[in-house]
Coordinates of C-alpha atoms and ligand atoms in Angstrom, one line a residue:
Chain J
M59 CA -8.5 12.7 129.9
A60 CA -7.4 9.2 129.3
Y61 CA -8.4 6.7 132.0
F62 CA -6.7 3.5 133.0
M63 CA -6.5 0.8 135.7
V64 CA -3.3 -0.6 137.1
V65 CA -2.8 -4.3 137.3
L66 CA 0.0 -5.2 139.7
L67 CA 2.3 -8.1 138.8
D68 CA 3.7 -10.3 141.5
D69 CA 5.7 -13.4 140.7
S70 CA 2.7 -15.7 140.3
R71 CA 1.0 -13.3 137.9
M72 CA 4.3 -12.9 135.9
E73 CA 4.2 -16.7 135.4
K74 CA 0.8 -16.5 133.9
I75 CA 1.6 -13.9 131.2
K76 CA 5.0 -15.4 130.4
G77 CA 5.8 -15.6 126.7
T78 CA 2.8 -13.4 125.7
D79 CA 3.0 -10.0 124.0
L80 CA 1.8 -8.5 127.3
E81 CA 5.4 -8.8 128.6
K82 CA 6.4 -6.0 126.2
N83 CA 3.9 -3.6 127.9
I84 CA 5.2 -4.1 131.4
K85 CA 5.9 -0.8 133.1
Y86 CA 8.4 -0.5 135.9
M87 CA 8.2 1.9 138.9
F88 CA 10.3 2.5 142.0
G89 CA 13.6 1.6 140.4
G90 CA 12.2 -1.5 138.8
E91 CA 10.9 -2.9 142.0
L92 CA 7.2 -2.7 141.0
R93 CA 5.9 -4.3 137.8
L94 CA 2.6 -3.4 136.4
L95 CA 0.3 -3.2 133.4
E96 CA -2.0 -0.4 132.5
V97 CA -5.4 -1.3 131.2
E98 CA -7.2 1.2 129.0
V99 CA -10.5 2.5 130.1
N100 CA -12.7 4.8 128.0
E101 CA -15.1 7.5 129.2
E102 CA -18.2 5.2 129.0
L103 CA -16.5 2.4 130.9
K104 CA -15.2 4.8 133.5
D105 CA -18.7 6.1 134.1
K106 CA -20.0 2.6 134.4
I107 CA -17.4 1.6 137.0
L108 CA -18.2 4.7 139.1
A109 CA -21.9 4.0 138.9
E110 CA -21.6 0.3 139.8
F111 CA -19.1 0.7 142.7
E112 CA -19.6 3.6 145.1
T113 CA -16.1 3.4 146.6
A114 CA -14.4 3.8 143.1
R115 CA -12.6 7.0 142.4
V116 CA -10.4 8.6 139.8
D117 CA -7.1 9.9 141.0
S118 CA -5.2 12.9 139.6
R119 CA -3.4 10.8 137.0
G120 CA -6.6 9.4 135.6
A121 CA -6.2 6.0 137.3
I122 CA -9.4 4.4 138.6
T123 CA -8.8 3.1 142.1
D124 CA -10.7 1.9 145.2
V125 CA -12.8 -0.8 143.5
P126 CA -13.3 -4.1 145.3
V127 CA -10.5 -6.6 145.4
A128 CA -12.7 -9.0 143.5
F129 CA -12.8 -6.5 140.6
M130 CA -9.0 -6.3 140.6
R131 CA -8.6 -10.0 140.6
E132 CA -11.0 -10.4 137.7
L133 CA -9.2 -7.6 135.9
F134 CA -6.0 -9.6 135.9
N135 CA -7.9 -12.8 134.8
Q136 CA -9.4 -10.9 131.9
V137 CA -6.0 -9.5 130.9
A138 CA -4.4 -13.0 131.0
E139 CA -7.3 -14.5 129.1
K140 CA -7.7 -11.9 126.4
K141 CA -4.0 -11.2 126.2
S142 CA -4.9 -7.6 125.8
L143 CA -4.9 -4.2 127.6
G144 CA -7.7 -2.7 125.6
P145 CA -11.2 -1.6 126.7
E146 CA -12.5 -5.2 126.1
V147 CA -10.7 -6.2 129.3
V148 CA -12.9 -3.9 131.5
E149 CA -15.9 -4.9 129.4
G150 CA -15.2 -8.5 130.3
V151 CA -15.0 -7.6 134.0
L152 CA -18.2 -5.6 133.9
A153 CA -20.0 -8.6 132.3
K154 CA -19.5 -10.3 135.6
V155 CA -20.5 -7.4 137.7
N156 CA -23.1 -9.3 139.8
E157 CA -20.7 -12.0 140.7
I158 CA -18.1 -9.4 141.6
K159 CA -20.6 -7.5 143.8
E160 CA -21.4 -10.7 145.7
L161 CA -17.8 -11.4 146.4
A162 CA -17.2 -7.7 147.3
A163 CA -20.0 -7.9 149.9
K164 CA -18.2 -10.7 151.6
E165 CA -14.9 -8.9 151.2
S166 CA -16.0 -5.9 153.2
E167 CA -15.8 -8.0 156.3
Y168 CA -13.1 -10.6 155.4
L169 CA -10.1 -10.8 153.2
P170 CA -7.7 -13.7 153.2
P171 CA -4.3 -12.6 154.5
P172 CA -1.2 -13.4 152.4
E173 CA 0.7 -16.5 153.3
I174 CA 3.8 -14.9 154.7
E175 CA 5.6 -15.6 158.0
T176 CA 4.8 -13.1 160.7
E177 CA 6.2 -13.3 164.2
Chain L
M94 CA 26.3 27.0 176.8
S95 CA 25.6 28.5 173.4
R96 CA 22.7 30.9 173.3
L97 CA 21.6 29.1 170.2
L98 CA 20.7 25.9 172.1
I99 CA 17.0 25.2 172.4
E100 CA 15.9 23.9 175.8
R101 CA 13.1 21.5 176.5
P102 CA 9.9 23.7 176.9
L103 CA 7.8 24.0 180.0
P104 CA 4.4 22.4 179.8
H105 CA 1.6 24.6 178.4
G106 CA 0.3 26.7 181.3
G107 CA 3.6 26.4 183.1
R108 CA 3.1 23.2 185.0
L109 CA 1.9 19.7 184.2
V110 CA -1.6 18.8 185.2
E111 CA -1.5 15.4 187.0
R112 CA -4.8 14.3 188.5
V113 CA -4.2 10.6 189.0
I114 CA -4.5 9.0 192.4
E115 CA -2.2 5.9 192.7
D116 CA -2.7 5.3 196.4
K117 CA -5.6 2.8 196.8
K118 CA -6.5 3.9 200.3
V119 CA -6.9 7.5 199.3
A120 CA -8.8 6.5 196.2
Q121 CA -11.2 4.3 198.1
K122 CA -11.9 7.2 200.5
L123 CA -12.6 9.6 197.6
W124 CA -14.8 7.0 195.9
K125 CA -16.9 6.6 199.1
S126 CA -17.4 10.4 199.2
C127 CA -19.3 10.3 195.9
K128 CA -22.9 11.2 196.1
T129 CA -23.8 8.7 193.3
T130 CA -22.2 7.0 190.3
Y131 CA -22.6 7.1 186.6
E132 CA -21.4 4.6 184.0
I133 CA -19.6 6.3 181.1
K134 CA -21.3 5.8 177.8
P135 CA -20.0 6.2 174.3
T136 CA -21.2 9.2 172.4
L137 CA -23.4 7.8 169.6
H138 CA -23.9 9.4 166.2
Y139 CA -27.0 11.6 166.4
E140 CA -28.5 9.9 163.4
T141 CA -27.0 6.5 162.9
G142 CA -26.3 5.5 166.5
V143 CA -22.7 4.4 165.7
P144 CA -20.2 5.3 168.4
V145 CA -18.2 8.4 167.5
R146 CA -16.5 9.3 170.8
N147 CA -15.9 8.2 174.3
V148 CA -15.3 10.8 177.0
Y149 CA -13.1 8.4 178.9
R150 CA -10.3 9.3 176.4
E151 CA -10.7 13.0 177.2
I152 CA -10.6 12.2 181.0
M153 CA -7.4 10.2 180.5
S154 CA -5.7 12.8 178.4
I155 CA -6.7 15.6 180.8
C156 CA -5.7 13.8 184.0
Y157 CA -2.4 12.6 182.7
G158 CA -1.5 16.1 181.5
F159 CA -1.6 15.7 177.8
F160 CA -4.0 18.7 177.6
S161 CA -2.4 20.8 180.4
P162 CA -3.5 23.2 181.7
V163 CA -7.0 21.9 181.2
E164 CA -8.2 20.1 184.4
G165 CA -11.7 19.0 183.7
S166 CA -15.0 19.5 182.0
M167 CA -15.2 23.2 181.1
K168 CA -17.6 25.7 182.5
Q169 CA -20.0 27.6 180.2
A170 CA -17.9 30.8 180.3
E171 CA -14.8 28.9 179.3
V172 CA -16.5 27.1 176.4
E173 CA -17.8 30.5 175.2
R174 CA -14.4 32.1 175.4
I175 CA -12.8 29.2 173.5
L176 CA -15.4 29.5 170.7
K177 CA -14.7 33.2 170.5
E178 CA -10.9 33.5 170.9
R179 CA -9.6 30.0 171.6
R180 CA -8.5 30.8 175.1
L181 CA -9.2 29.3 178.5
L182 CA -10.3 31.5 181.4
S183 CA -6.7 31.3 182.6
E184 CA -5.7 33.0 179.3
W185 CA -3.8 30.1 177.9
I186 CA -4.6 29.2 174.3
F187 CA -6.7 26.1 173.6
P188 CA -8.6 25.1 170.5
Y189 CA -11.6 22.9 171.5
P190 CA -14.4 22.8 174.1
L191 CA -14.0 19.7 176.3
I192 CA -17.1 18.8 178.3
F193 CA -18.8 16.0 180.2
D194 CA -22.2 15.8 178.6
I195 CA -25.2 13.8 179.7
S196 CA -28.9 13.5 178.7
K197 CA -31.7 15.3 180.5
D198 CA -33.0 11.8 181.6
D199 CA -29.6 10.9 183.1
L200 CA -29.4 14.3 184.8
N201 CA -32.8 13.8 186.4
K202 CA -32.0 10.2 187.4
L203 CA -28.7 11.2 189.0
G204 CA -30.2 14.1 190.9
V205 CA -26.8 15.8 191.3
E206 CA -26.2 19.4 192.1
V207 CA -23.4 21.9 192.1
G208 CA -21.0 20.9 194.9
D209 CA -21.7 17.2 194.5
R210 CA -19.0 14.6 193.8
L211 CA -19.9 12.2 191.0
G212 CA -18.3 8.8 190.7
L213 CA -17.6 7.7 187.1
T214 CA -17.4 4.0 186.3
L215 CA -15.9 2.6 183.1
K216 CA -16.7 -1.0 182.0
G217 CA -18.5 -1.3 185.3
K218 CA -15.4 -0.5 187.4
P219 CA -14.7 2.7 189.4
F220 CA -12.6 5.0 187.2
A221 CA -12.7 8.7 188.1
I222 CA -14.5 11.4 190.0
L223 CA -16.0 14.6 188.8
D224 CA -16.4 17.4 191.3
I225 CA -19.4 19.4 189.9
E226 CA -18.9 23.1 189.9
E227 CA -21.6 24.1 187.3
I228 CA -24.4 22.5 185.5
Y229 CA -25.6 24.0 182.2
E230 CA -27.4 23.3 179.0
I231 CA -25.9 23.5 175.5
D232 CA -27.3 23.4 171.9
P233 CA -25.1 20.6 170.4
E234 CA -25.7 21.8 166.8
E235 CA -24.7 25.4 167.6
L236 CA -21.7 24.0 169.5
A237 CA -20.7 21.9 166.5
F238 CA -20.8 24.9 164.1
K239 CA -19.1 27.3 166.4
T240 CA -16.3 24.9 167.2
F241 CA -15.0 24.6 163.6
G242 CA -15.9 28.0 162.2
D243 CA -17.5 28.9 158.9
P244 CA -16.6 30.6 155.6
E245 CA -18.3 33.9 156.7
T246 CA -16.7 34.2 160.2
N247 CA -13.4 32.6 159.3
P248 CA -12.7 33.6 155.7
E249 CA -9.0 33.2 156.1
V250 CA -9.1 29.4 156.2
V251 CA -12.6 27.9 156.2
R252 CA -13.8 27.1 152.7
E253 CA -17.0 25.2 153.1
K254 CA -19.8 25.2 155.7
F255 CA -19.5 22.2 158.0
D256 CA -22.0 19.4 157.8
K257 CA -22.6 15.8 158.8
K258 CA -19.9 14.5 156.4
H259 CA -17.3 16.0 158.8
P260 CA -16.6 13.4 161.6
G261 CA -15.5 16.1 164.1
W262 CA -18.7 18.2 163.5
V263 CA -20.6 15.0 164.1
I264 CA -18.9 14.4 167.4
Y265 CA -20.0 17.8 168.8
R266 CA -23.5 17.5 167.1
S267 CA -23.9 14.2 168.9
H268 CA -23.1 15.6 172.4
Q269 CA -25.9 15.3 174.9
P270 CA -27.5 18.7 175.9
W271 CA -26.5 18.9 179.6
V272 CA -23.1 19.5 180.9
L273 CA -21.5 18.7 184.2
A274 CA -18.5 21.0 184.6
G275 CA -15.7 20.5 187.1
K276 CA -12.4 18.9 187.7
Y277 CA -11.8 15.2 186.9
T278 CA -9.6 13.0 189.1
I279 CA -8.7 9.4 188.1
I280 CA -8.9 7.2 191.2
N281 CA -8.4 3.8 189.5
P282 CA -5.8 4.1 186.7
P283 CA -6.7 1.8 183.8
K284 CA -4.2 -0.7 182.5
F285 CA -3.5 -0.6 178.8
K286 CA -3.9 -3.8 176.9
A287 CA -1.1 -5.1 174.7
P288 CA 0.3 -3.8 172.5
F289 CA -0.7 -0.3 173.7
D290 CA 0.9 -0.7 177.1
R291 CA 4.4 -0.4 175.9
F292 CA 3.7 2.8 174.0
W293 CA 2.1 4.7 177.0
F294 CA 4.3 7.7 177.8
P295 CA 2.2 10.3 179.5
P296 CA 3.9 13.7 179.7
R297 CA 5.8 13.1 182.9
K298 CA 7.1 9.8 181.8
A299 CA 7.9 11.1 178.3
R300 CA 9.9 13.9 179.8
E301 CA 11.8 11.5 182.0
E302 CA 12.5 9.2 179.1
F303 CA 13.8 12.2 177.0
E304 CA 16.1 13.1 180.0
K305 CA 17.3 9.5 180.3
R306 CA 18.1 9.4 176.6
G307 CA 19.8 12.7 176.5
W308 CA 17.3 14.2 174.2
R309 CA 17.3 18.0 174.6
T310 CA 15.6 18.6 171.2
V311 CA 12.8 16.3 170.0
I312 CA 10.7 16.6 166.9
N313 CA 7.2 15.1 166.9
H314 CA 5.6 13.1 164.1
Q315 CA 1.8 13.0 164.4
T316 CA 0.3 9.8 163.0
R317 CA -2.8 7.8 162.4
N318 CA -1.3 5.7 159.7
V319 CA 1.0 2.8 159.1
P320 CA 4.3 4.3 158.0
H321 CA 5.4 4.0 154.4
V322 CA 8.9 5.0 153.3
G323 CA 7.7 8.5 152.5
H324 CA 6.8 9.0 156.1
E325 CA 10.1 7.5 157.2
F326 CA 12.0 10.1 155.1
L327 CA 9.8 12.8 156.4
M328 CA 10.7 11.9 159.9
K329 CA 14.4 11.5 159.3
C330 CA 14.8 14.6 157.2
A331 CA 12.5 16.9 159.3
A332 CA 14.7 15.9 162.3
F333 CA 17.6 17.8 160.6
T334 CA 16.1 20.9 162.0
G335 CA 17.0 21.4 165.6
D336 CA 19.5 24.0 166.8
V337 CA 23.2 23.6 166.3
E338 CA 22.7 19.9 165.5
P339 CA 19.8 17.8 164.2
C340 CA 17.1 17.0 166.8
H341 CA 18.2 14.3 169.2
G342 CA 15.0 12.4 169.1
I343 CA 12.0 11.7 166.9
L344 CA 8.8 11.1 168.9
V345 CA 6.1 9.3 167.0
N346 CA 2.8 10.1 168.8
A347 CA -0.1 8.0 167.5
V348 CA -3.6 9.3 168.2
I349 CA -5.7 6.4 169.4
G350 CA -9.4 6.7 169.4
V351 CA -12.6 6.0 167.4
K352 CA -11.7 4.5 164.1
R353 CA -13.3 5.0 160.7
R354 CA -13.8 2.1 158.3
G355 CA -10.8 1.7 156.0
D356 CA -8.3 3.1 158.6
Y357 CA -5.5 0.7 159.6
P358 CA -6.1 -0.9 163.0
D359 CA -4.4 1.0 165.9
E360 CA -2.5 -2.1 166.9
A361 CA -0.9 -2.3 163.4
I362 CA -0.2 1.4 163.4
V363 CA 1.8 1.5 166.6
E364 CA 3.7 -1.8 166.0
A365 CA 4.5 -0.8 162.4
H366 CA 6.1 2.5 163.6
E367 CA 8.0 0.5 166.1
A368 CA 9.3 -1.8 163.3
V369 CA 10.9 1.3 161.8
N370 CA 13.2 1.6 164.8
K371 CA 13.4 -2.1 165.7
Y372 CA 14.9 -2.9 162.3
G373 CA 17.2 0.1 162.2
Y374 CA 15.6 2.3 159.5
I375 CA 15.8 4.9 162.2
K376 CA 17.8 3.7 165.1
P377 CA 16.0 3.1 168.3
E378 CA 18.3 5.4 170.2
R379 CA 16.8 8.3 168.2
H380 CA 13.2 7.2 167.7
L381 CA 10.4 6.5 170.2
V382 CA 6.8 5.5 169.5
S383 CA 4.0 6.7 171.9
I384 CA 0.3 7.1 172.0
V385 CA -2.3 9.6 173.1
L386 CA -6.0 8.9 173.6
W387 CA -8.2 11.3 171.6
D388 CA -11.2 11.0 169.2
M389 CA -9.9 13.1 166.3
R390 CA -12.0 16.2 165.5
Y391 CA -10.2 16.7 162.1
G392 CA -10.1 20.5 162.7
N393 CA -7.0 21.0 160.6
P394 CA -5.5 24.3 162.0
L395 CA -7.4 23.8 165.3
E396 CA -6.3 20.2 165.5
S397 CA -2.7 21.2 164.8
L398 CA -2.9 23.6 167.8
L399 CA -4.1 20.7 170.0
H400 CA -1.2 18.6 168.6
G401 CA 1.2 21.4 169.5
I402 CA -0.1 21.5 173.0
I403 CA 0.0 17.8 173.5
R404 CA 3.6 17.4 172.2
Q405 CA 4.9 20.5 174.1
N406 CA 3.4 18.9 177.2
M407 CA 5.3 15.7 176.4
G408 CA 8.5 17.7 176.2
C409 CA 9.0 18.1 172.4
T410 CA 10.8 21.2 171.0
H411 CA 9.6 20.8 167.4
H412 CA 6.5 19.6 165.6
M413 CA 6.1 18.5 162.0
F414 CA 3.1 19.7 160.1
G415 CA 2.2 18.6 156.6
R416 CA -0.2 19.8 154.0
D417 CA -3.9 19.0 154.9
H418 CA -2.8 18.3 158.5
A419 CA -5.5 16.3 160.4
A420 CA -7.9 17.3 157.7
V421 CA -10.9 15.5 156.0
G422 CA -12.7 16.8 153.0
E423 CA -12.2 20.4 151.7
Y424 CA -13.6 22.3 154.7
Y425 CA -10.4 24.1 155.3
D426 CA -7.7 25.6 153.1
K427 CA -5.1 22.9 152.3
F428 CA -2.5 25.1 154.0
A429 CA -4.7 26.3 156.9
T430 CA -2.2 24.7 159.4
Q431 CA 0.8 26.5 157.8
I432 CA -1.2 29.8 157.8
L433 CA -1.9 29.4 161.5
W434 CA 1.8 28.7 162.4
T435 CA 3.4 31.2 160.1
K436 CA 0.9 34.2 160.0
G437 CA -1.9 33.4 162.5
I438 CA -5.6 33.4 161.9
P439 CA -7.1 36.6 163.4
S440 CA -10.8 35.3 163.3
F441 CA -9.8 32.4 165.4
G442 CA -8.1 34.7 168.0
F443 CA -4.6 34.5 166.5
P444 CA -3.5 37.9 165.1
A445 CA 0.0 36.2 165.2
P446 CA 1.1 32.6 165.2
P447 CA 0.3 30.6 168.4
T448 CA 4.0 30.9 169.3
D449 CA 3.9 34.7 169.1
V450 CA 0.8 35.5 171.1
P451 CA 0.7 36.0 174.9
Y452 CA 0.0 32.7 176.8
G453 CA 0.9 30.9 173.6
L454 CA 3.0 27.9 172.8
L455 CA 6.8 27.3 172.9
I456 CA 7.0 24.3 170.5
R457 CA 8.4 25.2 167.1
P458 CA 6.5 24.2 163.9
Q459 CA 8.4 22.5 161.1
N460 CA 6.2 22.7 158.0
M461 CA 7.0 19.9 155.6
R462 CA 5.9 18.9 152.1
E463 CA 6.3 15.3 151.0
F464 CA 8.9 12.7 149.9
S465 CA 8.4 10.4 146.9
Y466 CA 10.6 8.2 144.8
C467 CA 12.6 9.9 142.0
P468 CA 13.7 7.4 139.3
T469 CA 16.3 9.9 138.1
C470 CA 17.9 10.6 141.5
K471 CA 17.2 7.0 142.3
E472 CA 16.2 7.9 145.8
M473 CA 13.4 9.2 147.9
A474 CA 13.4 12.9 147.1
Y475 CA 11.8 16.0 148.6
S476 CA 9.1 17.6 146.6
E477 CA 10.6 21.1 147.0
T478 CA 14.2 20.0 146.2
C479 CA 14.2 17.5 143.4
G480 CA 13.6 18.9 140.0
H481 CA 12.5 15.7 138.3
K482 CA 9.3 13.9 137.7
R483 CA 8.8 11.7 140.7
E484 CA 6.7 8.6 141.2
K485 CA 4.0 9.8 143.5
L486 CA 2.3 7.2 145.7
S487 CA -1.3 7.8 146.6
G488 CA -2.5 6.3 149.8
S489 CA -5.4 4.6 148.0
F490 CA -3.0 3.0 145.5
L491 CA -0.9 1.6 148.4
R492 CA -4.0 0.4 150.2
G493 CA -5.2 -1.3 147.0
M494 CA -1.9 -3.1 146.7
V495 CA -2.1 -4.3 150.3
A496 CA -5.7 -5.4 149.9
E497 CA -4.9 -7.4 146.7
G498 CA -2.3 -9.3 148.8
V499 CA 0.7 -7.9 146.8
Q500 CA 3.7 -7.1 148.9
P501 CA 4.7 -3.5 148.3
P502 CA 8.4 -3.1 147.2
S503 CA 10.7 -2.2 150.0
I504 CA 11.2 1.3 148.6
I505 CA 7.5 1.9 149.3
M506 CA 6.9 0.0 152.5
R507 CA 9.6 -1.8 154.5
P508 CA 9.1 -5.6 154.6
E509 CA 9.1 -5.6 158.4
V510 CA 6.3 -2.9 158.4
Y511 CA 4.3 -5.0 155.9
K512 CA 4.8 -8.0 158.2
V513 CA 3.2 -6.1 161.0
V514 CA 0.2 -5.2 158.8
V515 CA -0.2 -8.9 157.9
K516 CA 0.2 -10.0 161.5
W517 CA -2.9 -7.9 162.5
W518 CA -4.6 -8.8 159.3
K519 CA -4.4 -12.5 160.3
K520 CA -5.8 -11.6 163.8
F521 CA -8.7 -9.4 162.6
G522 CA -9.3 -11.2 159.2
Y523 CA -9.0 -7.8 157.5
P524 CA -6.1 -5.5 156.8
F525 CA -8.1 -2.3 157.6
C526 CA -10.8 -1.5 160.1
N527 CA -14.0 -3.2 159.1
E528 CA -17.3 -2.6 160.8
K529 CA -16.7 -5.4 163.3
Y530 CA -13.4 -3.9 164.4
V531 CA -14.9 -0.4 164.7
I532 CA -17.8 -1.6 166.9
N533 CA -15.7 -4.0 169.0
K534 CA -13.1 -1.4 169.7
E535 CA -15.6 1.0 171.2
K536 CA -17.0 -1.9 173.3
E537 CA -13.7 -3.2 174.5
L538 CA -11.7 0.1 174.5
E539 CA -7.9 0.1 174.9
V540 CA -7.9 -0.5 178.6
E541 CA -8.9 -2.9 181.4
L542 CA -9.8 -1.8 184.9
E543 CA -9.4 -3.7 188.2
D544 CA -11.6 -3.5 191.2
L545 CA -10.8 -0.6 193.5
Ligands
LIG657 ZN1 15.2 13.7 141.2

């Protein structure tokens, strides 16, 4: 099975990859309302992610989900920095695994809410 | 009138149980007649000590009639009958033992006997009385196993032996070994805190509300989740059942109780469902959000039976059931609930569906699969109708999106629903239930009590 991780693209992330080749790889779901990139994950990296993060799981499509938010944030940073969707992206994230785990520990109790108007 | 019209069903057992004293003078007199008092304690996980249940929720649901015809903590013979054939001593079907359990130490300290009246306090205030008819001992582990069944005894639907990874099994395993059996009466009705207060429709009030709205047929949607658009379509489309016309009303009934980490907060769940009608996705004249207090046992087919009882008592004519209804893990067959309601489960005491056995239910099951977005049809499509490849949305994918702070597209989650999630996220500092929320909730509960 081929594994992958989904990087969601909101407006601010779209800004950061503007003009790069990554734009050609954008996938659209839900009638074009959701934009995303799929990062390739090989068998070895998949096992590493599952070993490092106990919440992580693989869904029926082969997508790796339920990793800490800090992981997902770094995943986008690596995509933008390396301008790639290959396995080196997840390798780059895993190189910072300790830093991510530290952030994740804090994130299990607090996550900054988005800046939108509520009532 | 057409013979095809479906009438609002009688409560399970024929009449609504209502054991709530509103008259303060009567209540004070009853309170004074108590031999002694006991402060209700949360049931703590038998290994970790984390709260897993609070019996106050059962007392509330019994006394307000959600669990009619159950009137109190069950006697030993009744518990045994339930475990054998899921029937009360009065013959009416019922899935779970419900008991008032205390430790040996507490029993000794109380010094109560059969015939005594015990005053129950909650958060230090008088709450209810228990008229003791029987005192007996249980083996919590045996109770836990027998409550849910096992692959040998219930081969039709049980796939795995239950263990401590199952939260419902843990609830029974964590019961204290001594039981005080007898009827409960609430003598000091608790007041729900906002936002729960406006969603409190106990069976009598729910039935009155249906009458006022002209809802003869009502379909119930069971929830413990913030609604995404898939849920919204499930509700709208399941409501096309009914009799000669679609159901007049859709009742959302949210189960409020002990939370697990990663669930959405109860406050967000009820207000998010309300946003569905407030902003017209289903117009408020046809949609009502309500709550019931219950610490979920996740007993899939057994839980669906309890859900049927609760919603029939509230006056619903139909009940939606999905795949893996109220399930966790792989203990039961994915379609165990559908098997119960279409064929029955003989080993659980149902040679026929619960609607087709004596002393059974009147509410009609509406078994549903799921809705997801079809890029070809360009709409939310039903899994059993649309012949295209649809874009399935897993719950964990959506939760990941929310946690990352990315607003889901409105075809996945309505913007007003998302705003409710963010509103409570700001309040609790977290979009889901974290440890602090779970512990605080069991300390504060959903209610306040005044002095008597
Ligand atoms: Zn289609």
